[in-house]
Amino acid sequence: MGKDRLTIAVTGLNNTDNPGPGVPVVRGIRESKDIDTRIIGMAYENLEPGIYMQDVADKAYKIPYPSAGTDLFMDRIRDIHAREKIDLIIPNLDAELFTFIRLSKQLSAMGIRTFLPTIEQFEERHKGNLPEFGEKYNIKVPKSISIQSEADVESIGEKFDYPVFVKGKFYDAYYAYNPDQVYTHFSKISARWGLPVIVQQYIKGTEVNVVALGDGNGNTVAAVPMRKQYITDKGKAWGGITLSDTRMLDITRQLIRDTRWRGGMELEMIKTAAGEYYMIEINPRIPAWVYLAVGAGQNIPEALVKLALGMDVRPYETYEVGKMFIRYSYDLICNLQQFQQFSMDGEL
Amino acid sequence: MMRLKQNIVITETGFVFDSDTGDSYSTNPVGLELLEKLKANVDMDEITAQITGRYDVEPLQFQRYFDDFVIMLRHFNLLEDTE
């Protein structure tokens, strides 16, 4: 098979201590033997490392946050598309996904493909909807409630035993051992990510994760389970290892089959000492540790690109167990000229 | 009968990896020898005979140490019972 030259735009170039998945997604795509690409980085902030890293983006553009308004956002995409003729956009951040899903028809009319879950798939797996989701798809989930105000905090003690998990609708999660801590986390999270804030029952066990890709017809194209071996103070994996756990794969395949999931996803589960699995979160996009799956033999970013292009993708059936990743920090030296150019012109 | 779970990987240096959980451990050469026997489904009497034949240890003394070792393996969820 010959290589086709494609222009793929990718977000999530924030390779910080709370990393976006953009850079590992690009690494996976660049390793494809079938697809040759020009990568367009789309960044929200001037200091997203992926803008400046070698061999990540061939060209980077600054884009406005979706919260600035859909028109403004779409105008910028049109402007970039006019110059770059984008074939495919891979959005990688939770907070932008709703906008991209809503705009997918408009993007498609412009000739820009996406490979995203439907609005219904996206909405029903929200942290606040997890209890209903668990019941509908017969998956164990921890008890949780959505709270809208500080007044709701007082009743938590009646519904849960402490400690509880306090979570933002997109990001952030903190343990709270008493109502005072819930107040503190509620204020912090709601100020940053808005409402509701989710309070979730604490399940004792080991956190395990799966990165997976569904084809939209109920088939699991790829799935790799992982356990975090080193976790940062933000709860992010700084090291991880692939597992042979077949139960995790069964749960993943069942979920993708029943929801007919379309696109990348990350399942976050707690495995208890009794061997039960509780789904604590379903992230509707590829996670930042996806390059571990690539290293273990499943190039999920490449498979997603192929699915988006309507190419035939044979599901991955194996991966290497015991493959590890260890993240590291690295000081990239840049010239002021580059920073100035991106800050002032919005492109580099 | 008990044996080491089939998903447990042991290297010749004594590195032990549980591929279901991602946990890893290390053991000394005698521990490694015992794990290999447990993995091969060797029964307790045979393990005792082999170890006491090779090392300067009384059967009762070995069985006491071996019981402690098995308790530790069970604690780490590395063993499974067989027929």
XYZ file of N, CA, C and O in Angstrom, chain A residues 227 241 243-245 271 321-322, chain B residues 7 17-23:
64
model
N -1.962 -0.296 33.847
C -2.025 0.156 35.229
C -0.987 1.251 35.419
O 0.164 1.103 34.992
N 2.152 0.357 32.806
C 2.536 -0.941 32.255
C 1.297 -1.634 31.691
O 0.217 -1.548 32.282
N -1.229 -4.631 30.789
C -1.665 -5.796 31.561
C -2.276 -6.857 30.650
O -2.738 -6.548 29.548
N -2.346 -8.068 31.190
C -2.968 -9.157 30.416
C -4.414 -9.393 30.835
O -5.023 -10.365 30.425
N -4.948 -8.498 31.666
C -6.247 -8.686 32.297
C -7.382 -8.842 31.260
O -7.832 -7.862 30.655
N -10.271 -1.799 40.317
C -10.362 -3.234 40.563
C -10.226 -3.445 42.071
O -9.218 -3.052 42.675
N 2.256 -7.631 26.466
C 1.995 -7.461 27.899
C 3.314 -7.140 28.605
O 4.354 -7.692 28.261
N 3.236 -6.237 29.598
C 4.453 -5.885 30.332
C 5.259 -4.791 29.652
O 6.398 -4.536 30.020
N -0.419 -16.596 34.798
C -0.021 -15.304 34.245
C 1.210 -14.714 34.940
O 1.632 -13.606 34.606
N 6.740 -11.091 37.791
C 5.810 -10.106 37.245
C 4.412 -10.710 37.122
O 4.236 -11.774 36.522
N 3.445 -10.044 37.748
C 2.038 -10.461 37.631
C 1.426 -9.659 36.486
O 1.155 -8.459 36.642
N 1.206 -10.297 35.358
C 0.778 -9.557 34.163
C -0.686 -9.115 34.246
O -1.121 -8.287 33.467
N -1.447 -9.649 35.194
C -2.834 -9.202 35.352
C -2.917 -7.894 36.125
O -3.791 -7.073 35.870
N -2.024 -7.724 37.087
C -2.111 -6.532 37.942
C -1.011 -5.520 37.666
O -1.120 -4.364 38.064
N 0.062 -5.953 37.024
C 1.200 -5.069 36.785
C 2.164 -5.018 37.962
O 3.166 -4.324 37.919
N 1.862 -5.763 39.033
C 2.762 -5.767 40.189
C 4.016 -6.574 39.878
O 3.960 -7.571 39.148
